[in-house]
PDB file of C-alpha atoms (C1' of nucleotides) in Angstrom:
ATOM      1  CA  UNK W 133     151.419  59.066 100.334  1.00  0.00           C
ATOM      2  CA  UNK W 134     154.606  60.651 101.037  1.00  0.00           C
ATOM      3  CA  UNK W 135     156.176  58.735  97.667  1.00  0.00           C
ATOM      4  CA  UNK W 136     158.351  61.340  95.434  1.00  0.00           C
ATOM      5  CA  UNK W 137     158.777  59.963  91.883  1.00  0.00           C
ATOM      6  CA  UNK W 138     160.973  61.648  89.147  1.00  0.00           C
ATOM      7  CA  UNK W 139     157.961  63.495  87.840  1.00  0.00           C
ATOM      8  CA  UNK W 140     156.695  64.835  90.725  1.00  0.00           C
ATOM      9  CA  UNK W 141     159.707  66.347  91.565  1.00  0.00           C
ATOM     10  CA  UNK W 142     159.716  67.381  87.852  1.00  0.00           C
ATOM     11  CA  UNK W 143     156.393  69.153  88.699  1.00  0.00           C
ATOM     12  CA  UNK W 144     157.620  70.656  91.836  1.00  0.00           C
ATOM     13  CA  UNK W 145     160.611  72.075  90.309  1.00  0.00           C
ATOM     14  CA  UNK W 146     159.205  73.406  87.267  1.00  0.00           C
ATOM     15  CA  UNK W 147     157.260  76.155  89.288  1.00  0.00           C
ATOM     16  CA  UNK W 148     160.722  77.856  90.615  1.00  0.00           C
ATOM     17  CA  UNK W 149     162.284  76.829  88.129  1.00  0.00           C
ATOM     18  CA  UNK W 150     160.611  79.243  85.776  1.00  0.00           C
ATOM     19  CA  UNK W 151     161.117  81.560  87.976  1.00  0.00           C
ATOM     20  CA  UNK W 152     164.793  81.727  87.778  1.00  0.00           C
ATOM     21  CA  UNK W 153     164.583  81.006  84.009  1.00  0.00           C
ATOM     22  CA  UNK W 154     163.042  84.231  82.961  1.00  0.00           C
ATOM     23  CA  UNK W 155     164.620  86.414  86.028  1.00  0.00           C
ATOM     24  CA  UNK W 156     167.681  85.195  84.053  1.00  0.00           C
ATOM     25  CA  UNK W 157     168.901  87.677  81.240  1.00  0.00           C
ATOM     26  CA  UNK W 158     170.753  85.811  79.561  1.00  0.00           C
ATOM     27  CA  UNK W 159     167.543  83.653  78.763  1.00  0.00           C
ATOM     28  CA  UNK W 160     165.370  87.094  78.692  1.00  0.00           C
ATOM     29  CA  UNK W 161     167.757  88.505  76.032  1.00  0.00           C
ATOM     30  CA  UNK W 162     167.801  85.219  73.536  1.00  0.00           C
ATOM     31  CA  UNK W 163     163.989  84.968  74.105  1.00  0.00           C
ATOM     32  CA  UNK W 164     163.717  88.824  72.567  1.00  0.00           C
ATOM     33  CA  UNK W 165     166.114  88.453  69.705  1.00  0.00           C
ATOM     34  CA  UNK W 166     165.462  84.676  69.140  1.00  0.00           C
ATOM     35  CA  UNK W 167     162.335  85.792  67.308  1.00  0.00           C
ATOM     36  CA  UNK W 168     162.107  84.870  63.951  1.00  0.00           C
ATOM     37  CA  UNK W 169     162.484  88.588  62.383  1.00  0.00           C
ATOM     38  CA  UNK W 170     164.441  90.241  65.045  1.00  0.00           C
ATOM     39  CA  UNK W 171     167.639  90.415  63.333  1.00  0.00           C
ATOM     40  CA  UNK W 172     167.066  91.271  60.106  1.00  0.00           C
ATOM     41  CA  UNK W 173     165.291  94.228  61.398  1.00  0.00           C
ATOM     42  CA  UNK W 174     167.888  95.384  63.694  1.00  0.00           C
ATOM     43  CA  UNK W 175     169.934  94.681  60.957  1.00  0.00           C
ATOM     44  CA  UNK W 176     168.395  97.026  58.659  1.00  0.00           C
ATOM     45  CA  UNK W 177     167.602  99.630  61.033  1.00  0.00           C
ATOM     46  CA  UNK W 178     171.352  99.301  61.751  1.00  0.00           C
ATOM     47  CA  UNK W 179     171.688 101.297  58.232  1.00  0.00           C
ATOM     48  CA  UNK W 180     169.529 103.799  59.482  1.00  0.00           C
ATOM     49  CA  UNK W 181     165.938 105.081  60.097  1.00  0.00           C
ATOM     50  CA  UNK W 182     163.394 103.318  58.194  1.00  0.00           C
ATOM     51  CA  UNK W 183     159.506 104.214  56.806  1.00  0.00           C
ATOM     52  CA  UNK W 184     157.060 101.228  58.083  1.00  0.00           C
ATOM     53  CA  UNK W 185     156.190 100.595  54.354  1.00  0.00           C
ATOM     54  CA  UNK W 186     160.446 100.705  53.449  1.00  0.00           C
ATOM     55  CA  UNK W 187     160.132  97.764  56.275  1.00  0.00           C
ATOM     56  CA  UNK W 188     157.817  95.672  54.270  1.00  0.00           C
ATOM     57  CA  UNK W 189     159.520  95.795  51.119  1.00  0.00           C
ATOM     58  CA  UNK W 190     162.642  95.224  52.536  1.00  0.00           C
ATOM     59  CA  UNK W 191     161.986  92.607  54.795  1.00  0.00           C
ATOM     60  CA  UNK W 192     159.846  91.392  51.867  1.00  0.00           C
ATOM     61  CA  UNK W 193     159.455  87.445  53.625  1.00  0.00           C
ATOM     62  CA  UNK W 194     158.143  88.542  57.162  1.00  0.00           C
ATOM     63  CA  UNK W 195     154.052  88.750  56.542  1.00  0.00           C
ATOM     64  CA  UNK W 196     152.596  92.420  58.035  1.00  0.00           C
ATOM     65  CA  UNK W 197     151.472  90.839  61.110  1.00  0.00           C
ATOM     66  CA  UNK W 198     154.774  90.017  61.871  1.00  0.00           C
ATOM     67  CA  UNK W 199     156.306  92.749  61.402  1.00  0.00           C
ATOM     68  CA  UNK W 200     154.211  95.220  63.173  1.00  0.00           C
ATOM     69  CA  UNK W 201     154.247  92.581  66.150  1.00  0.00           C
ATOM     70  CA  UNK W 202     158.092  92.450  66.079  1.00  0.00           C
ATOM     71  CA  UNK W 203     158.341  96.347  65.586  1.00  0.00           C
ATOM     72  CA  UNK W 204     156.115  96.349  68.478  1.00  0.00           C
ATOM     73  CA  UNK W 205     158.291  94.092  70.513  1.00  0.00           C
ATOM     74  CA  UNK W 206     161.000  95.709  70.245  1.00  0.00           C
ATOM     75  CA  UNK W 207     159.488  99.451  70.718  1.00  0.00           C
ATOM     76  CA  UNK W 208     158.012  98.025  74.229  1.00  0.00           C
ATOM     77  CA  UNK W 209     161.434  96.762  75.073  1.00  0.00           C
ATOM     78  CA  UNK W 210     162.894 100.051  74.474  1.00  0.00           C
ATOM     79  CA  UNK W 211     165.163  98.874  71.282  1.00  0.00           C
ATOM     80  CA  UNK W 212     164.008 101.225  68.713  1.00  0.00           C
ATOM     81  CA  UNK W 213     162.145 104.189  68.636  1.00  0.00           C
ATOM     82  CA  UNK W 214     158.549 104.850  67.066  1.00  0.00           C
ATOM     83  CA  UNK W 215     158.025 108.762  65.914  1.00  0.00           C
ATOM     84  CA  UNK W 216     154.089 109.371  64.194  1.00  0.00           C
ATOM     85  CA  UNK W 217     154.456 112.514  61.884  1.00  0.00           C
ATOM     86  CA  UNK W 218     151.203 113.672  61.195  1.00  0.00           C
ATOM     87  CA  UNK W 219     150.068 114.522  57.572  1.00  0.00           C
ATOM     88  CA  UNK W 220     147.948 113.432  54.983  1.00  0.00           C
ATOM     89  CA  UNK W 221     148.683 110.839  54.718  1.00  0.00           C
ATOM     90  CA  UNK W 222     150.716 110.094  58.014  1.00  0.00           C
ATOM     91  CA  UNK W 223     154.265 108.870  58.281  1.00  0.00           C
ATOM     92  CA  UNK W 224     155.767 106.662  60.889  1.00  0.00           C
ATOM     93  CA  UNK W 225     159.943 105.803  61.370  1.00  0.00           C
ATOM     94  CA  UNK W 226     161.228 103.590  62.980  1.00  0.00           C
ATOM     95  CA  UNK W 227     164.981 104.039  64.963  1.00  0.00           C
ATOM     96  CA  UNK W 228     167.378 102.399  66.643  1.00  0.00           C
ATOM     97  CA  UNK W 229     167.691 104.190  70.222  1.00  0.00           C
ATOM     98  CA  UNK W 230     170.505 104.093  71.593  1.00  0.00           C
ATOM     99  CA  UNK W 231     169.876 101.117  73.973  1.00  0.00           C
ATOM    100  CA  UNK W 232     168.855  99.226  70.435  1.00  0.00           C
ATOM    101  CA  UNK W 233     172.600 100.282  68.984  1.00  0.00           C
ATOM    102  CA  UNK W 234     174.052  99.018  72.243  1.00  0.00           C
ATOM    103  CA  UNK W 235     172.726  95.751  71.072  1.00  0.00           C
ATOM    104  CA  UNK W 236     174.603  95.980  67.478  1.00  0.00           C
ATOM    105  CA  UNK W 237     178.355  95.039  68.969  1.00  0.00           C
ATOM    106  CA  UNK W 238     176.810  92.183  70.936  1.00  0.00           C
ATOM    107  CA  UNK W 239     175.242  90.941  67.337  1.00  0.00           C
ATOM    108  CA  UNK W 240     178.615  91.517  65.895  1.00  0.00           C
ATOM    109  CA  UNK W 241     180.441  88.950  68.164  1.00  0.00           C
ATOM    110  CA  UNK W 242     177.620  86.425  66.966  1.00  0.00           C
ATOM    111  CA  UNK W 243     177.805  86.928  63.696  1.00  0.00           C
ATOM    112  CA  UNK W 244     181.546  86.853  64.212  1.00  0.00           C
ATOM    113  CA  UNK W 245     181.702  83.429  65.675  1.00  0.00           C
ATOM    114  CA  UNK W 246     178.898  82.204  63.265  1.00  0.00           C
ATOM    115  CA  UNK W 247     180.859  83.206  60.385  1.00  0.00           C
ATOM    116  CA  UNK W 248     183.587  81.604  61.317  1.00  0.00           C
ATOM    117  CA  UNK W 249     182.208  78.155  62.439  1.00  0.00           C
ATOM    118  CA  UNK W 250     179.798  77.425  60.140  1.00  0.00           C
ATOM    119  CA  UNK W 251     181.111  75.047  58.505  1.00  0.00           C
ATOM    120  CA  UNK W 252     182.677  73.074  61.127  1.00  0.00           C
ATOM    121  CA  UNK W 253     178.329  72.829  62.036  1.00  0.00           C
ATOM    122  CA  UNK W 254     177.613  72.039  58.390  1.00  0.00           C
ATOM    123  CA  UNK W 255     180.224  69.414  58.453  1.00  0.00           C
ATOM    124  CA  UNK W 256     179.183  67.622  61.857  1.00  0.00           C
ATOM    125  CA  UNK W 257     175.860  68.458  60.586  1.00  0.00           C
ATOM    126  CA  UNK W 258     176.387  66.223  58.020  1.00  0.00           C
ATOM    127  CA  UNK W 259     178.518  63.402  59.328  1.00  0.00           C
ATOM    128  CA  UNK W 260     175.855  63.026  61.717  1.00  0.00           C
ATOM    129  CA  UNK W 261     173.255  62.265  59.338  1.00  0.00           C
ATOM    130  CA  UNK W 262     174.982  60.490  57.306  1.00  0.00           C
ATOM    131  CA  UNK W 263     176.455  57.704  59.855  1.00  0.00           C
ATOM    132  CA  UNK W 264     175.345  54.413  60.055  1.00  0.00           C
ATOM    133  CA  UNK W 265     172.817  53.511  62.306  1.00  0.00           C
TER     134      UNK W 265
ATOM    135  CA  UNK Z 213     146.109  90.950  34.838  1.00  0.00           C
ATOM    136  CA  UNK Z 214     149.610  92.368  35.186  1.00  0.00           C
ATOM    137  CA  UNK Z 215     148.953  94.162  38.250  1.00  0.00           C
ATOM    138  CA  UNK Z 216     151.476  93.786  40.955  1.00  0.00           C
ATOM    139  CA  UNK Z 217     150.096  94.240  44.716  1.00  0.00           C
ATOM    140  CA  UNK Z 218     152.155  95.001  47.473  1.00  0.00           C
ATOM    141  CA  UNK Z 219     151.116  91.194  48.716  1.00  0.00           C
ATOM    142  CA  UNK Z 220     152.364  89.625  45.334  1.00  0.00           C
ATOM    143  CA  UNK Z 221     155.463  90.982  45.660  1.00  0.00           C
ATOM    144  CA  UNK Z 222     155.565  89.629  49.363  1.00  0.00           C
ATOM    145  CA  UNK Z 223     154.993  86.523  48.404  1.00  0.00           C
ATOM    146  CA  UNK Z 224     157.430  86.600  44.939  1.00  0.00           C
ATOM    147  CA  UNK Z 225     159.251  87.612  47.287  1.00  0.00           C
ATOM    148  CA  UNK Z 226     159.813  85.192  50.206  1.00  0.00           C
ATOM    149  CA  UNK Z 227     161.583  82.314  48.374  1.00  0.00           C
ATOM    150  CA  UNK Z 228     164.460  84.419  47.871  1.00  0.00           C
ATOM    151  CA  UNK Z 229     164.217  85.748  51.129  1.00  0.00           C
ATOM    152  CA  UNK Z 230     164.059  82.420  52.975  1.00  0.00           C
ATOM    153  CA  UNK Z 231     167.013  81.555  50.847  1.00  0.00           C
ATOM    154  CA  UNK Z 232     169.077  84.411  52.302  1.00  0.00           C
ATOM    155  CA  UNK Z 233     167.590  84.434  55.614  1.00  0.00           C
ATOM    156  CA  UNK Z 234     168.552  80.785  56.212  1.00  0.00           C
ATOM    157  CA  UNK Z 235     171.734  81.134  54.329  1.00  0.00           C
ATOM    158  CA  UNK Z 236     172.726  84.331  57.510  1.00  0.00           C
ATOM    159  CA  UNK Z 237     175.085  82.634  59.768  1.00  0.00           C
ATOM    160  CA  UNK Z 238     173.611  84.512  62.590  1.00  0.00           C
ATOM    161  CA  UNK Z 239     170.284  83.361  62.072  1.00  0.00           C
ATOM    162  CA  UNK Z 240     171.328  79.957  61.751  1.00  0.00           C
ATOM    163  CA  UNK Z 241     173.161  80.407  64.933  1.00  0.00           C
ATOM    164  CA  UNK Z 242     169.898  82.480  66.786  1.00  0.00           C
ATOM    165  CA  UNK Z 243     167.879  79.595  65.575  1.00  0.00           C
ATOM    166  CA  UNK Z 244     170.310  76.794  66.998  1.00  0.00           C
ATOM    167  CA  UNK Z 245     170.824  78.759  70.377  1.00  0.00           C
ATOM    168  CA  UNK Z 246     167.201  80.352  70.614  1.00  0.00           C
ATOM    169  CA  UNK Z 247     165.762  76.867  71.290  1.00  0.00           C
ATOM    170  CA  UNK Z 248     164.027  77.357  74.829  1.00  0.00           C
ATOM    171  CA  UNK Z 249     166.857  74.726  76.904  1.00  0.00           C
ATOM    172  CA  UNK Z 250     169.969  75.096  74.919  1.00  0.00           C
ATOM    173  CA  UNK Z 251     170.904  78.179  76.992  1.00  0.00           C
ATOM    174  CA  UNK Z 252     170.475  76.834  80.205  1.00  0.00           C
ATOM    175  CA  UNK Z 253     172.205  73.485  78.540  1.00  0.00           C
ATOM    176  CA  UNK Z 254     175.131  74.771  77.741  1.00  0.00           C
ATOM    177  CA  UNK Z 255     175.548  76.577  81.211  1.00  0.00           C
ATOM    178  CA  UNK Z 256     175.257  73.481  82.635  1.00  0.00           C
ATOM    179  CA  UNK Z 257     177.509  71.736  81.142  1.00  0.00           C
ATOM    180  CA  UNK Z 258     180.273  74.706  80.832  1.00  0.00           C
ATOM    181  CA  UNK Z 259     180.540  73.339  84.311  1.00  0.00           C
ATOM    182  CA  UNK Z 260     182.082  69.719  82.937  1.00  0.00           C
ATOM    183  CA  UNK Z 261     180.581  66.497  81.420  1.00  0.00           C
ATOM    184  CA  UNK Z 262     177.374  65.451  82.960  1.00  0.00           C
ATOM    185  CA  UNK Z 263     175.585  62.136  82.620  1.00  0.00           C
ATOM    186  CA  UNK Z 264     171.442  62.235  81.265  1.00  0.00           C
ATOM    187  CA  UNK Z 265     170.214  61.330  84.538  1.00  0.00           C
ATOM    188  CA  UNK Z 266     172.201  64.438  86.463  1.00  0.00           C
ATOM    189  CA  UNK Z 267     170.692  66.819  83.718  1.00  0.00           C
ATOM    190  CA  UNK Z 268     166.818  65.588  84.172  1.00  0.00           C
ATOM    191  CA  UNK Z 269     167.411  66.500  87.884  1.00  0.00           C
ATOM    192  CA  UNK Z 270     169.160  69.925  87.332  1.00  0.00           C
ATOM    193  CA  UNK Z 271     167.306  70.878  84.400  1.00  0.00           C
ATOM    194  CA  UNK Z 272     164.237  70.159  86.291  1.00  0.00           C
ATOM    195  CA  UNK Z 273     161.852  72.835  84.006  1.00  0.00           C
ATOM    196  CA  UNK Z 274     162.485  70.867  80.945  1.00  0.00           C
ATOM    197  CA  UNK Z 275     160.220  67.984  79.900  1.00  0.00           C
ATOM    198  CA  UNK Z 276     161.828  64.734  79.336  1.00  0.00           C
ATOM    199  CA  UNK Z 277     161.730  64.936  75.774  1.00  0.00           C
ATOM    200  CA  UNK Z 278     162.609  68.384  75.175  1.00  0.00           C
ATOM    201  CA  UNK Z 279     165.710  67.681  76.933  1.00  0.00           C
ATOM    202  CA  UNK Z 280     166.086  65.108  74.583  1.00  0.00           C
ATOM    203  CA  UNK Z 281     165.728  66.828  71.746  1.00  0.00           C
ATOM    204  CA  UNK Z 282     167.711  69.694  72.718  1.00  0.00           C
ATOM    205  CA  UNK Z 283     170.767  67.515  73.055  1.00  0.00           C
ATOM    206  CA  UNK Z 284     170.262  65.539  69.823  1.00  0.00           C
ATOM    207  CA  UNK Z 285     170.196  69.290  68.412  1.00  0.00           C
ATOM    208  CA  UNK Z 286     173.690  70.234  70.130  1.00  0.00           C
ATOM    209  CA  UNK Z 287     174.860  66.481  69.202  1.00  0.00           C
ATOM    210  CA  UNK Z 288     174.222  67.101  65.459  1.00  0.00           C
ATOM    211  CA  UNK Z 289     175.040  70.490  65.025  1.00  0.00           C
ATOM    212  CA  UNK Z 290     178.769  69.731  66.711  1.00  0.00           C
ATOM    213  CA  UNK Z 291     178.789  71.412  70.078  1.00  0.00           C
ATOM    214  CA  UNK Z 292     178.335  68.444  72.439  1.00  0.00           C
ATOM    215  CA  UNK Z 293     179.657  64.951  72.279  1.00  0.00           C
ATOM    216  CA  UNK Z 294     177.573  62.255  73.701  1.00  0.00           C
ATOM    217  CA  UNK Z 295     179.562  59.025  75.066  1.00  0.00           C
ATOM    218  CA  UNK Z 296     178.277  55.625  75.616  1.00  0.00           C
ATOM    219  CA  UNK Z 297     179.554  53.317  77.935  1.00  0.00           C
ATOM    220  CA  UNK Z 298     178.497  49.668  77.489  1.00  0.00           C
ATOM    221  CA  UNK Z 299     177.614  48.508  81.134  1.00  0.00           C
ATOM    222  CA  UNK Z 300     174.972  47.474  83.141  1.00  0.00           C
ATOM    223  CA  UNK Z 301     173.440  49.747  83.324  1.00  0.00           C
ATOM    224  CA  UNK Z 302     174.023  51.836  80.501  1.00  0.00           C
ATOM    225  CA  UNK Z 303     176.036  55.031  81.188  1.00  0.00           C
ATOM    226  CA  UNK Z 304     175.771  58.328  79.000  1.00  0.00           C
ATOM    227  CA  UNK Z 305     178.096  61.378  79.204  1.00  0.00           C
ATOM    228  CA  UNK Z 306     177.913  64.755  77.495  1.00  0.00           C
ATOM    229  CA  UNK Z 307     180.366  66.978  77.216  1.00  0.00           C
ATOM    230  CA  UNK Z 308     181.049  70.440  75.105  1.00  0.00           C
ATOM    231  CA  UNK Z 309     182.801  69.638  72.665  1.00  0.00           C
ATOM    232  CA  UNK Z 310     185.867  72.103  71.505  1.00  0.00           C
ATOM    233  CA  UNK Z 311     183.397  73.863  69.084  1.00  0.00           C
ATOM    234  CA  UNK Z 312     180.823  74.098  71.831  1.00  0.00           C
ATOM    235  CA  UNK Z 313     183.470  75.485  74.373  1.00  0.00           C
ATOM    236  CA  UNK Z 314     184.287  78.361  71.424  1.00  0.00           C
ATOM    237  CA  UNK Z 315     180.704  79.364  72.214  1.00  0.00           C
ATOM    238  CA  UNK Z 316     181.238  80.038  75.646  1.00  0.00           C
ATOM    239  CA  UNK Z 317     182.650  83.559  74.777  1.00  0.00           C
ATOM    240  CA  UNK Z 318     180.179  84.740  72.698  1.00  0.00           C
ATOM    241  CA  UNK Z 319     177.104  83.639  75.741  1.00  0.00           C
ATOM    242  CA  UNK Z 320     179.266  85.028  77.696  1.00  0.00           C
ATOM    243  CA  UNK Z 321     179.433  88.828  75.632  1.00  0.00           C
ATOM    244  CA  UNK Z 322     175.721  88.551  75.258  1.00  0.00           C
ATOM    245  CA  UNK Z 323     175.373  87.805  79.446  1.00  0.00           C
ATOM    246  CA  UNK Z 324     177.176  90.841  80.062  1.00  0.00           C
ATOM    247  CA  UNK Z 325     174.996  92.787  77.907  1.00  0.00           C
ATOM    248  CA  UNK Z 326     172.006  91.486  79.144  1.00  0.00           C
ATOM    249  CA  UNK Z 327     172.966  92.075  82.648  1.00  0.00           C
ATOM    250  CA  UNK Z 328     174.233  95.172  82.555  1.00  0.00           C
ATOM    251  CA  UNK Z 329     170.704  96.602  80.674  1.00  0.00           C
ATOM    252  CA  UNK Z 330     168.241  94.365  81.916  1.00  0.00           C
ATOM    253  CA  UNK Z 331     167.196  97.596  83.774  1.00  0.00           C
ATOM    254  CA  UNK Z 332     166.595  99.764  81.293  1.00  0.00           C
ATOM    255  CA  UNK Z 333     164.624  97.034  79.058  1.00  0.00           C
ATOM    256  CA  UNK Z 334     162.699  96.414  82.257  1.00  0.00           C
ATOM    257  CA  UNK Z 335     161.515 100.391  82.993  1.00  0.00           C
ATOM    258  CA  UNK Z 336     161.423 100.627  79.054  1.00  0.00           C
ATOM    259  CA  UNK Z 337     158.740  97.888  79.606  1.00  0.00           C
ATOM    260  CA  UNK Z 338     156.882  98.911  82.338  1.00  0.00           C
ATOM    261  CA  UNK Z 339     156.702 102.775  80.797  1.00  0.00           C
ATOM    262  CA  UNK Z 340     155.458 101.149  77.329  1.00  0.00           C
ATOM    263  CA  UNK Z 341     152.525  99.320  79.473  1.00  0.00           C
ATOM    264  CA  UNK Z 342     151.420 101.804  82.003  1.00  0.00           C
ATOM    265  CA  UNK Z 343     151.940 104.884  79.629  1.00  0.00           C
ATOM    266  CA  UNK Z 344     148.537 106.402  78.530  1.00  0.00           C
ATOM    267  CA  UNK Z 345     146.318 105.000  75.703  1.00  0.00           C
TER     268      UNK Z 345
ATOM    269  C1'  DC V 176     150.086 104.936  54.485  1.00  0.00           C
ATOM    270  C1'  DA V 177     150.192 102.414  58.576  1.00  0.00           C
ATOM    271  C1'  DG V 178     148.071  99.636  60.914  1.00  0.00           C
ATOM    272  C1'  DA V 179     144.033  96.572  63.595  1.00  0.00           C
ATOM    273  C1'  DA V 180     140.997  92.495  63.663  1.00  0.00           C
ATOM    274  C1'  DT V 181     139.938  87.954  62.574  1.00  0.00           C
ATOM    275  C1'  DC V 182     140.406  83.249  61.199  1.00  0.00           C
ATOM    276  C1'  DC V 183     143.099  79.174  60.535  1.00  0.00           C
ATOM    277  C1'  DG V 184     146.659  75.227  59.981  1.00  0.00           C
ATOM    278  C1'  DG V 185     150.664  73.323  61.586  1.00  0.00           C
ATOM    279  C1'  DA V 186     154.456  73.077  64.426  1.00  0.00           C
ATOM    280  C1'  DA V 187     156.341  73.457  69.096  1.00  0.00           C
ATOM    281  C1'  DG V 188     156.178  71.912  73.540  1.00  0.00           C
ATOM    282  C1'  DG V 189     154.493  68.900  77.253  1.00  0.00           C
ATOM    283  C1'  DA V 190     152.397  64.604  79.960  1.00  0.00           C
ATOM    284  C1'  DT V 191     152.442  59.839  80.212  1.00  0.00           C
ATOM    285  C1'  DA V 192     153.522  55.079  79.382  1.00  0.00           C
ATOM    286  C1'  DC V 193     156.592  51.760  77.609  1.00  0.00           C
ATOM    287  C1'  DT V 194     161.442  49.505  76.300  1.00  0.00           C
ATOM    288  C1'  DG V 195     166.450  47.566  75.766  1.00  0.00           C
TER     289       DG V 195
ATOM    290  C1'  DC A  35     169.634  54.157  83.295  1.00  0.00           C
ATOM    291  C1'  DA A  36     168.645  56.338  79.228  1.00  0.00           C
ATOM    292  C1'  DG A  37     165.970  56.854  76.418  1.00  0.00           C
ATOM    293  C1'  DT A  38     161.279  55.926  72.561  1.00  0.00           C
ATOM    294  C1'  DA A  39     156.563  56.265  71.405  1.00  0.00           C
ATOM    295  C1'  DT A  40     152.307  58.311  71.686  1.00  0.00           C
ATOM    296  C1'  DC A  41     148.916  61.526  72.457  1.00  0.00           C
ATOM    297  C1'  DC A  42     147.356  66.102  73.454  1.00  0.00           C
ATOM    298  C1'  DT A  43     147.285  71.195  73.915  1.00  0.00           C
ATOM    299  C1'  DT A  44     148.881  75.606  73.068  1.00  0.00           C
ATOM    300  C1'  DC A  45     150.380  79.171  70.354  1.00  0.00           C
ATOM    301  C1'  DC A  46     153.138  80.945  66.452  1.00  0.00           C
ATOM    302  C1'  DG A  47     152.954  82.719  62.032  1.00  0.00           C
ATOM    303  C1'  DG A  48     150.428  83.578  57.717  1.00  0.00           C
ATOM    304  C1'  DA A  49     146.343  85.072  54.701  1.00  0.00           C
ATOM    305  C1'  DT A  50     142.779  88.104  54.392  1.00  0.00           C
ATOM    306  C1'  DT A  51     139.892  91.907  55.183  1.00  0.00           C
ATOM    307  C1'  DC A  52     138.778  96.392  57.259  1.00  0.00           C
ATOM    308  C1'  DT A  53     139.872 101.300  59.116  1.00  0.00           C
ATOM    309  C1'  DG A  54     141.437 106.358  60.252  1.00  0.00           C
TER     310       DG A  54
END
DNA sequence: CAGAATCCGGAAGGATACTG
DNA sequence: CAGTATCCTTCCGGATTCTG
């Protein structure tokens, strides 16, 4: 059976075609600071160094496992900076490095256009639930 | 029992926070543009208007449904127009609409960034895996 | 204090078949 | 051609408990 439907092509594709999806940056990037708590915290470690437990009060929504994971995350993508002081008890900060404030400009420009379009999405947001169908 | 725990206060808390978190602009805009396809989406059709068919074929990674959804998403939110042309059969365009086009500038500040540090996330990576434990 | 480990429900994402 | 509809699996995120 040499037959080539839509979906086996689909299936063919899909091998190579994750390849180029994550060898592409642009994709690597948004998957890194699409998660859910990725920009608050680079938002607040924008203000400066924080304590892990400043973190949690702060960022008082994201549950602990989150946090640590996205702290994590980010510390293995070389983002922010993780510095153990020991004492009794110990202390842990969290930094931008500078890599991580590299990244703040880029945020800017988002925030930027977001700011200034938002309600052109609320409003076709809304027409577009509220047509008839 | 008046006691407050660090987990009450979490979860006092995160109604507020959701509030604001969802009420960010950027987040609203991560959230619209960190769906897995809209990326590679919008790429596509930066190039010009392409018809459903054309994008199952390009896009070939994405399920059929995803890709449906994704658009559906774009549709709503304002920064793609889908056009229907009554014939036989049916014919479907999409297009960026001037919103969507506005966007452009900002994927294209974040591509820069992400290729010109892609690097140094990678080694960052690879140090943070292989260092000792 | 700063986390690691574990369990769990629900949503996201995907495969397949059917329709105007 | 351009989608729905349906079913199924994976995995994200949260609650809870334990540790150095």
């Amino acid at each position: 059976m040499t037959t080539r439907t839509a979906a086996h092509r689909r299936v063919d594709g899909r091998d190579s075609y994750q390849a180029r999806f994550t060898a592409c940056p642009v994709n690597r990037l948004i998957d890194r600071i699409g998660d859910k708590w990725v920009a608050v915290l680079l938002n607040e470690l924008a203000e400066g160094p924080r304590r892990y437990g400043d973190l949690t009060r702060t960022i008082a929504g994201a549950s602990q496992k989150m946090l640590t994971e996205t702290l994590r995350h980010l510390e293995r993508d070389g983002l922010i900076s993780r510095t153990v002081t020991p004492a009794v008890p110990v202390r842990v900060d969290y930094a931008l490095t500078d890599l991580g404030r590299s990244l703040l400009p880029v945020i800017e420009v988002m925030k930027q256009w977001a700011e200034e379009n938002i309600d052109q999405i609320d409003s076709a947001r809304e027409a577009y639930d509220t047509r008839d169908r």
